[in-house]
Structures are given as structure tokens and as C-alpha cells.
């Protein structure tokens, strides 16, 4: 599910990395959010097993840390789009968003 662990950084205008269930990034993008491309999320939707997704996420985070260590900055950092995420989140009616997110999760889980 899309939890406060993802919504909190969006609300505070921070970049984020998703560690979560299958389709989380897809749901966020479908809702209009920009998912920062700090790591490659291709495995999130395709990998069925949560522990493999977790291992792959940590591998991607290691690559990100190496990039930061070598370059002193985050790759593909677009603050304007991060700010747009915050504005989008604040524009939603809370009850509509929760209903929409959970209905998408249920649909994706059944498929």
C-alpha cells in the first residue's frame, strides 16, 4: 500500500525511494506523482516475491550511495518536480485519495 512512509516525504517536499509492495510506483505515477529516478524500479512491478524486491532495492540503494560518494550529488535530481509532487498531494481530498489508492491496490492484487 502507499503509506505515510512515501506520502510524508512528498508532503515535506523531499525526494524519496520506494520500498514497498508490487505496483507502488505505478500507482503513484497513475495518480500523477513524479517518482524520482534515483534507482531503477523496473523490478518493482515484475518481481512477485517481496524479499527479492527488497534485495534488489538495497542493491539499487548501494549504487545510489556509490554515485553520491563519487559525484557529491544525487543523480537526476529535479527539485521543480519534487515541489509539484507536494502541490499535487496537498490538492487531493484525503478521503478520495485513500479510496482511490486502496481500490487500485485491490484491483492490482487480484489481477
XYZ file of C-alpha atoms in Angstrom:
111
model
C 0.000 0.000 0.000
C 1.035 3.573 -0.423
C 1.643 4.554 3.168
C 2.765 7.588 5.101
C 6.335 6.372 4.532
C 6.012 7.626 0.945
C 3.437 10.363 1.478
C 5.366 12.066 4.287
C 8.441 12.908 2.158
C 6.130 14.067 -0.645
C 4.275 16.327 1.796
C 7.590 17.733 3.054
C 8.952 18.286 -0.466
C 11.693 15.666 -0.114
C 12.885 13.151 -2.668
C 12.066 9.559 -1.766
C 12.884 5.940 -2.511
C 10.034 3.439 -2.536
C 10.492 0.231 -0.598
C 7.131 -1.423 -0.763
C 4.664 -3.754 -2.374
C 4.360 -4.511 -6.023
C 2.886 -1.722 -8.163
C 3.582 1.038 -5.636
C 5.499 3.180 -8.129
C 2.897 2.502 -10.819
C 0.087 3.619 -8.514
C 1.975 6.796 -7.609
C 2.633 7.583 -11.265
C -1.001 6.836 -12.195
C -2.030 9.358 -9.544
C 0.214 11.950 -11.220
C 3.230 11.823 -8.914
C 6.791 12.021 -10.149
C 8.865 9.115 -8.844
C 12.469 10.318 -8.692
C 14.633 8.072 -10.879
C 17.385 7.735 -8.271
C 17.091 3.996 -8.608
C 15.781 1.659 -11.275
C 12.300 0.484 -10.256
C 11.723 -1.907 -13.173
C 11.707 -4.881 -10.794
C 9.002 -3.424 -8.509
C 6.114 -4.408 -10.777
C 7.668 -7.511 -12.281
C 9.060 -9.242 -9.200
C 6.438 -11.276 -7.363
C 8.435 -12.153 -4.249
C 8.761 -9.355 -1.665
C 12.132 -10.454 -0.289
C 13.645 -10.405 -3.803
C 12.220 -6.895 -4.359
C 13.794 -5.853 -1.063
C 17.206 -7.267 -2.003
C 17.022 -5.571 -5.420
C 16.053 -2.288 -3.769
C 19.067 -2.478 -1.463
C 21.302 -3.222 -4.455
C 19.947 -0.099 -6.155
C 20.478 1.956 -2.988
C 24.103 0.782 -2.882
C 24.528 2.038 -6.463
C 22.966 5.357 -5.466
C 25.300 5.729 -2.484
C 28.299 4.952 -4.706
C 27.130 7.591 -7.209
C 26.729 10.134 -4.417
C 30.139 9.266 -2.991
C 31.792 9.682 -6.410
C 29.898 12.808 -7.541
C 28.764 14.585 -4.376
C 25.184 14.894 -5.611
C 22.106 12.837 -6.370
C 21.547 11.832 -9.999
C 18.594 13.228 -11.939
C 17.507 15.479 -9.095
C 14.691 17.756 -10.283
C 13.519 19.964 -7.408
C 10.753 21.523 -9.514
C 9.122 18.131 -9.987
C 9.578 17.296 -6.292
C 7.726 20.542 -5.467
C 4.987 19.615 -7.959
C 4.524 16.349 -6.052
C 3.904 18.311 -2.867
C 1.368 20.595 -4.553
C -0.403 17.605 -6.089
C -0.604 15.800 -2.750
C -1.952 18.865 -0.976
C -4.605 19.331 -3.664
C -6.207 15.909 -3.049
C -9.228 15.367 -0.858
C -7.920 12.885 1.738
C -10.890 10.538 1.697
C -10.953 10.383 -2.117
C -7.235 9.616 -2.261
C -7.425 6.810 0.282
C -10.379 5.240 -1.501
C -8.656 5.560 -4.881
C -5.357 4.097 -3.658
C -6.962 1.144 -1.905
C -9.255 0.353 -4.830
C -6.233 0.332 -7.171
C -4.297 -1.894 -4.808
C -7.164 -4.354 -4.583
C -7.543 -4.410 -8.377
C -3.779 -4.928 -8.929
C -3.626 -7.654 -6.281
C -6.475 -9.612 -7.852
C -5.025 -9.436 -11.377
